[in-house]
């Protein structure tokens, strides 16, 4: 099938399957020193590994030394290649320099037998998976999201049997996929996708095969492969490709029903909604470039746990819960904050609470946070509390904007819900949320800042007009009183 990754590609020449992606090689690693490639005076005369200067996606920005790339916007169109072929067992080492939490999926890593110098960048597809891997001479797979953390160092390489391995931060090697043709030159393929927004190429290393050889995989091979086949992380490219083929066969009769079935599937289903589809749906509801400096504050209610800086989840209780969370900084006038409902429980009633306050969360204690957010309005600071007027479910995206007039505007899945409340925006305002009812988990996708120069001028003009009107009224009132002899 060329570069297409299928389940059959996971069988070696003996007819047995390789271990699952999550299988770690439990052999005790030998103390072998890696050989630095491209180092001055090194034993191997291999040029430094760089990004190819021309064969890159339309959203890729590259530094002048071809070591660092960053995706400008969106979640895709960020395929890159190495500037030269790789040696067998030569480890491509990458450091994740930027993470953007509003997307699903992470780096796609692999190899190609096509010389990037002969690839027209205008013809590069949006995605490495499934677009490139469905073509002959391309092999790639998605890195599990939990490994795609900012600062992590990922190494991947191919052995003489065409098996691709990877490791995270000097961990034990893990089998990634197999089926790569090693009889021809191979260039690295790196798709800066989804959560991963920026990567840096480090010096590559060649580690002797004896130092990486896993022990025999004969024990429990069939059972481990069956578990892998039921693992939704088997290969995002496989899921996307299967969905693409299925939709192609049933475009007119079953595509809508197929999408609904996937949407309601449990996390353990073999093939959930492909990340490309999820991200495409989400990108239509978001600006092309989101700022990622807005997080949840470390202060939170007693029944809230933080999964990362941008995601909070509610602990499940049958009784009343303290579930307030705050933004880590005040909002700017004209800044739209995008929040995604990542988990919901239809069996529970109640809507999401939200609001703004002039109270810096840093001066509060968890014990200051009430069960009912509406009790906060009795405090001395400014507090405005609202509830989302429409029912929410998982994957819904909400947008909150405080405009120069002090109006809090709400959008729901790209639809303007309208002005919800007027607030005093003459002082810094933090945003807060209360996870009650059906909503059990939220994620801050990011924010978008728009300058409201026209609105600001209009507000200033209205202020000046009011002042002039007040002066005229005061002046006419004084003249009237003088005529009446009062003054």
PDB file of C-alpha atoms in Angstrom, residues 73-243:
ATOM      1  CA  UNK A  73      -1.898  30.090  12.870  1.00  0.00           C
ATOM      2  CA  UNK A  74      -4.591  27.411  12.587  1.00  0.00           C
ATOM      3  CA  UNK A  75      -3.743  23.782  13.444  1.00  0.00           C
ATOM      4  CA  UNK A  76      -2.464  22.414  10.133  1.00  0.00           C
ATOM      5  CA  UNK A  77      -0.562  23.294   6.924  1.00  0.00           C
ATOM      6  CA  UNK A  78       2.679  22.845   8.873  1.00  0.00           C
ATOM      7  CA  UNK A  79       4.463  19.871   7.281  1.00  0.00           C
ATOM      8  CA  UNK A  80       8.281  20.043   7.302  1.00  0.00           C
ATOM      9  CA  UNK A  81      11.157  17.817   6.217  1.00  0.00           C
ATOM     10  CA  UNK A  82      14.839  17.369   7.010  1.00  0.00           C
ATOM     11  CA  UNK A  83      17.435  18.897   4.691  1.00  0.00           C
ATOM     12  CA  UNK A  84      19.231  15.585   4.104  1.00  0.00           C
ATOM     13  CA  UNK A  85      18.592  11.839   4.301  1.00  0.00           C
ATOM     14  CA  UNK A  86      19.003  10.069   7.641  1.00  0.00           C
ATOM     15  CA  UNK A  87      21.320   7.177   8.408  1.00  0.00           C
ATOM     16  CA  UNK A  88      19.840   4.035   9.914  1.00  0.00           C
ATOM     17  CA  UNK A  89      19.658   4.361  13.712  1.00  0.00           C
ATOM     18  CA  UNK A  90      20.278   8.117  13.437  1.00  0.00           C
ATOM     19  CA  UNK A  91      18.001   9.708  16.016  1.00  0.00           C
ATOM     20  CA  UNK A  92      16.101  12.817  14.968  1.00  0.00           C
ATOM     21  CA  UNK A  93      15.936  14.835  18.195  1.00  0.00           C
ATOM     22  CA  UNK A  94      13.290  17.532  18.623  1.00  0.00           C
ATOM     23  CA  UNK A  95      12.475  19.887  21.460  1.00  0.00           C
ATOM     24  CA  UNK A  96       8.909  21.166  21.725  1.00  0.00           C
ATOM     25  CA  UNK A  97       9.234  24.927  22.127  1.00  0.00           C
ATOM     26  CA  UNK A  98       5.589  25.996  21.944  1.00  0.00           C
ATOM     27  CA  UNK A  99       2.317  24.339  22.856  1.00  0.00           C
ATOM     28  CA  UNK A 100      -1.161  25.655  22.052  1.00  0.00           C
ATOM     29  CA  UNK A 101      -3.845  23.911  24.045  1.00  0.00           C
ATOM     30  CA  UNK A 102      -6.878  24.812  21.972  1.00  0.00           C
ATOM     31  CA  UNK A 103      -6.418  21.957  19.467  1.00  0.00           C
ATOM     32  CA  UNK A 104      -6.558  18.163  19.476  1.00  0.00           C
ATOM     33  CA  UNK A 105      -3.677  15.951  18.413  1.00  0.00           C
ATOM     34  CA  UNK A 106       0.046  16.630  18.392  1.00  0.00           C
ATOM     35  CA  UNK A 107       3.189  16.116  16.301  1.00  0.00           C
ATOM     36  CA  UNK A 108       3.096  13.681  13.404  1.00  0.00           C
ATOM     37  CA  UNK A 109       6.501  12.053  12.926  1.00  0.00           C
ATOM     38  CA  UNK A 110       7.860   9.778  10.262  1.00  0.00           C
ATOM     39  CA  UNK A 111       9.957   9.414   7.128  1.00  0.00           C
ATOM     40  CA  UNK A 112       9.720   9.846   3.385  1.00  0.00           C
ATOM     41  CA  UNK A 113      11.585   8.355   0.445  1.00  0.00           C
ATOM     42  CA  UNK A 114      10.711  11.424  -1.646  1.00  0.00           C
ATOM     43  CA  UNK A 115      13.465  14.025  -1.910  1.00  0.00           C
ATOM     44  CA  UNK A 116      11.958  17.211  -0.371  1.00  0.00           C
ATOM     45  CA  UNK A 117      13.910  19.278  -2.920  1.00  0.00           C
ATOM     46  CA  UNK A 118      11.608  17.814  -5.569  1.00  0.00           C
ATOM     47  CA  UNK A 119       8.422  18.532  -3.615  1.00  0.00           C
ATOM     48  CA  UNK A 120       6.521  21.651  -4.629  1.00  0.00           C
ATOM     49  CA  UNK A 121       5.526  23.334  -1.347  1.00  0.00           C
ATOM     50  CA  UNK A 122       2.345  24.627  -3.001  1.00  0.00           C
ATOM     51  CA  UNK A 123       1.266  21.019  -3.464  1.00  0.00           C
ATOM     52  CA  UNK A 124       1.773  19.978   0.153  1.00  0.00           C
ATOM     53  CA  UNK A 125      -1.508  18.884   1.765  1.00  0.00           C
ATOM     54  CA  UNK A 126      -2.887  20.168   5.033  1.00  0.00           C
ATOM     55  CA  UNK A 127      -2.129  16.990   6.936  1.00  0.00           C
ATOM     56  CA  UNK A 128       0.610  14.382   7.036  1.00  0.00           C
ATOM     57  CA  UNK A 129      -2.064  11.964   8.288  1.00  0.00           C
ATOM     58  CA  UNK A 130      -3.941  10.818   6.279  1.00  0.00           C
ATOM     59  CA  UNK A 131      -3.020  12.868   3.196  1.00  0.00           C
ATOM     60  CA  UNK A 132       0.679  12.045   2.872  1.00  0.00           C
ATOM     61  CA  UNK A 133       0.694   8.552   4.370  1.00  0.00           C
ATOM     62  CA  UNK A 134      -1.901   7.463   1.828  1.00  0.00           C
ATOM     63  CA  UNK A 135       0.731   8.102  -0.872  1.00  0.00           C
ATOM     64  CA  UNK A 136       3.584   5.784  -1.721  1.00  0.00           C
ATOM     65  CA  UNK A 137       6.876   6.657  -0.058  1.00  0.00           C
ATOM     66  CA  UNK A 138       5.508   8.395   3.043  1.00  0.00           C
ATOM     67  CA  UNK A 139       5.220   6.918   6.542  1.00  0.00           C
ATOM     68  CA  UNK A 140       4.053   8.859   9.612  1.00  0.00           C
ATOM     69  CA  UNK A 141       2.088   8.536  12.807  1.00  0.00           C
ATOM     70  CA  UNK A 142       0.764  10.808  15.555  1.00  0.00           C
ATOM     71  CA  UNK A 143       2.707  11.275  18.774  1.00  0.00           C
ATOM     72  CA  UNK A 144       0.437  10.604  21.791  1.00  0.00           C
ATOM     73  CA  UNK A 145      -0.827  13.916  23.181  1.00  0.00           C
ATOM     74  CA  UNK A 146       0.385  13.208  26.716  1.00  0.00           C
ATOM     75  CA  UNK A 147       3.978  13.271  25.465  1.00  0.00           C
ATOM     76  CA  UNK A 148       3.652  16.560  23.593  1.00  0.00           C
ATOM     77  CA  UNK A 149       4.545  18.864  26.477  1.00  0.00           C
ATOM     78  CA  UNK A 150       6.435  22.113  26.136  1.00  0.00           C
ATOM     79  CA  UNK A 151      10.123  21.465  26.805  1.00  0.00           C
ATOM     80  CA  UNK A 152       9.927  17.731  26.071  1.00  0.00           C
ATOM     81  CA  UNK A 153      12.643  16.215  23.882  1.00  0.00           C
ATOM     82  CA  UNK A 154      11.473  13.583  21.413  1.00  0.00           C
ATOM     83  CA  UNK A 155      13.860  11.315  19.511  1.00  0.00           C
ATOM     84  CA  UNK A 156      12.792   8.975  16.712  1.00  0.00           C
ATOM     85  CA  UNK A 157      14.700   6.732  14.306  1.00  0.00           C
ATOM     86  CA  UNK A 158      14.354   3.806  11.914  1.00  0.00           C
ATOM     87  CA  UNK A 159      16.255   0.523  12.115  1.00  0.00           C
ATOM     88  CA  UNK A 160      17.426  -1.758   9.325  1.00  0.00           C
ATOM     89  CA  UNK A 161      14.158  -3.745   9.449  1.00  0.00           C
ATOM     90  CA  UNK A 162      12.075  -0.637   8.776  1.00  0.00           C
ATOM     91  CA  UNK A 163      10.807  -0.339  12.332  1.00  0.00           C
ATOM     92  CA  UNK A 164      10.456   3.178  13.712  1.00  0.00           C
ATOM     93  CA  UNK A 165      11.089   3.752  17.420  1.00  0.00           C
ATOM     94  CA  UNK A 166      10.786   6.826  19.597  1.00  0.00           C
ATOM     95  CA  UNK A 167      11.702   7.927  23.092  1.00  0.00           C
ATOM     96  CA  UNK A 168      10.693  10.847  25.302  1.00  0.00           C
ATOM     97  CA  UNK A 169      13.287  12.652  27.438  1.00  0.00           C
ATOM     98  CA  UNK A 170      15.752   9.747  27.392  1.00  0.00           C
ATOM     99  CA  UNK A 171      13.106   7.180  28.337  1.00  0.00           C
ATOM    100  CA  UNK A 172      13.278   3.580  27.145  1.00  0.00           C
ATOM    101  CA  UNK A 173      12.649   3.163  23.403  1.00  0.00           C
ATOM    102  CA  UNK A 174       9.069   2.465  22.301  1.00  0.00           C
ATOM    103  CA  UNK A 175       7.984   0.958  19.011  1.00  0.00           C
ATOM    104  CA  UNK A 176       6.141   3.574  16.936  1.00  0.00           C
ATOM    105  CA  UNK A 177       5.289   1.765  13.687  1.00  0.00           C
ATOM    106  CA  UNK A 178       6.917  -0.387  11.026  1.00  0.00           C
ATOM    107  CA  UNK A 179       6.871  -1.069   7.307  1.00  0.00           C
ATOM    108  CA  UNK A 180       9.337   1.642   6.204  1.00  0.00           C
ATOM    109  CA  UNK A 181      11.371   0.781   3.109  1.00  0.00           C
ATOM    110  CA  UNK A 182      15.025   1.176   4.101  1.00  0.00           C
ATOM    111  CA  UNK A 183      16.605   0.232   0.765  1.00  0.00           C
ATOM    112  CA  UNK A 184      16.367   3.866  -0.379  1.00  0.00           C
ATOM    113  CA  UNK A 185      17.336   7.211   1.215  1.00  0.00           C
ATOM    114  CA  UNK A 186      14.931   8.445   3.895  1.00  0.00           C
ATOM    115  CA  UNK A 187      14.284  12.033   4.965  1.00  0.00           C
ATOM    116  CA  UNK A 188      12.587  12.936   8.255  1.00  0.00           C
ATOM    117  CA  UNK A 189       8.969  14.097   8.073  1.00  0.00           C
ATOM    118  CA  UNK A 190       7.717  16.367  10.871  1.00  0.00           C
ATOM    119  CA  UNK A 191       4.187  17.783  10.889  1.00  0.00           C
ATOM    120  CA  UNK A 192       3.873  20.572  13.484  1.00  0.00           C
ATOM    121  CA  UNK A 193       0.250  19.743  14.117  1.00  0.00           C
ATOM    122  CA  UNK A 194      -2.463  20.574  16.638  1.00  0.00           C
ATOM    123  CA  UNK A 195      -1.242  21.081  20.197  1.00  0.00           C
ATOM    124  CA  UNK A 196       2.354  21.399  18.998  1.00  0.00           C
ATOM    125  CA  UNK A 197       3.009  24.879  17.638  1.00  0.00           C
ATOM    126  CA  UNK A 198       6.811  25.122  17.648  1.00  0.00           C
ATOM    127  CA  UNK A 199       9.767  22.708  17.587  1.00  0.00           C
ATOM    128  CA  UNK A 200      13.552  22.985  17.556  1.00  0.00           C
ATOM    129  CA  UNK A 201      15.912  20.509  15.931  1.00  0.00           C
ATOM    130  CA  UNK A 202      18.719  19.386  18.233  1.00  0.00           C
ATOM    131  CA  UNK A 203      21.900  17.651  17.103  1.00  0.00           C
ATOM    132  CA  UNK A 204      21.105  14.179  15.836  1.00  0.00           C
ATOM    133  CA  UNK A 205      22.751  11.139  17.363  1.00  0.00           C
ATOM    134  CA  UNK A 206      23.590   7.645  16.166  1.00  0.00           C
ATOM    135  CA  UNK A 207      23.287   5.050  18.895  1.00  0.00           C
ATOM    136  CA  UNK A 208      24.689   1.593  18.064  1.00  0.00           C
ATOM    137  CA  UNK A 209      21.917  -0.977  17.488  1.00  0.00           C
ATOM    138  CA  UNK A 210      23.126  -3.150  20.383  1.00  0.00           C
ATOM    139  CA  UNK A 211      22.265  -0.333  22.759  1.00  0.00           C
ATOM    140  CA  UNK A 212      18.679  -0.130  21.529  1.00  0.00           C
ATOM    141  CA  UNK A 213      17.877  -3.768  20.841  1.00  0.00           C
ATOM    142  CA  UNK A 214      14.739  -4.767  22.771  1.00  0.00           C
ATOM    143  CA  UNK A 215      14.441  -8.210  24.238  1.00  0.00           C
ATOM    144  CA  UNK A 216      12.366 -10.921  22.566  1.00  0.00           C
ATOM    145  CA  UNK A 217       8.732 -10.043  21.973  1.00  0.00           C
ATOM    146  CA  UNK A 218       7.511 -13.623  21.772  1.00  0.00           C
ATOM    147  CA  UNK A 219       5.625 -13.576  25.081  1.00  0.00           C
ATOM    148  CA  UNK A 220       2.043 -12.449  24.823  1.00  0.00           C
ATOM    149  CA  UNK A 221       2.470 -11.046  21.322  1.00  0.00           C
ATOM    150  CA  UNK A 222      -1.011 -11.835  20.045  1.00  0.00           C
ATOM    151  CA  UNK A 223      -2.812 -10.483  23.099  1.00  0.00           C
ATOM    152  CA  UNK A 224      -0.798  -7.279  23.118  1.00  0.00           C
ATOM    153  CA  UNK A 225      -1.566  -6.681  19.460  1.00  0.00           C
ATOM    154  CA  UNK A 226      -5.287  -7.264  19.988  1.00  0.00           C
ATOM    155  CA  UNK A 227      -5.217  -4.717  22.792  1.00  0.00           C
ATOM    156  CA  UNK A 228      -3.468  -2.324  20.475  1.00  0.00           C
ATOM    157  CA  UNK A 229      -6.097  -2.842  17.804  1.00  0.00           C
ATOM    158  CA  UNK A 230      -8.723  -1.730  20.314  1.00  0.00           C
ATOM    159  CA  UNK A 231      -6.652   1.266  21.397  1.00  0.00           C
ATOM    160  CA  UNK A 232      -7.948   4.520  19.903  1.00  0.00           C
ATOM    161  CA  UNK A 233      -4.324   5.716  19.824  1.00  0.00           C
ATOM    162  CA  UNK A 234      -3.310   2.934  17.418  1.00  0.00           C
ATOM    163  CA  UNK A 235      -2.799   5.526  14.741  1.00  0.00           C
ATOM    164  CA  UNK A 236      -4.627   8.737  14.145  1.00  0.00           C
ATOM    165  CA  UNK A 237      -3.630   8.368  10.510  1.00  0.00           C
ATOM    166  CA  UNK A 238      -5.373   5.006  10.396  1.00  0.00           C
ATOM    167  CA  UNK A 239      -8.539   6.432  11.912  1.00  0.00           C
ATOM    168  CA  UNK A 240      -8.564   9.431   9.592  1.00  0.00           C
ATOM    169  CA  UNK A 241      -7.877   7.248   6.576  1.00  0.00           C
ATOM    170  CA  UNK A 242     -10.607   4.760   7.431  1.00  0.00           C
ATOM    171  CA  UNK A 243     -13.100   7.565   7.942  1.00  0.00           C
TER     172      UNK A 243
END
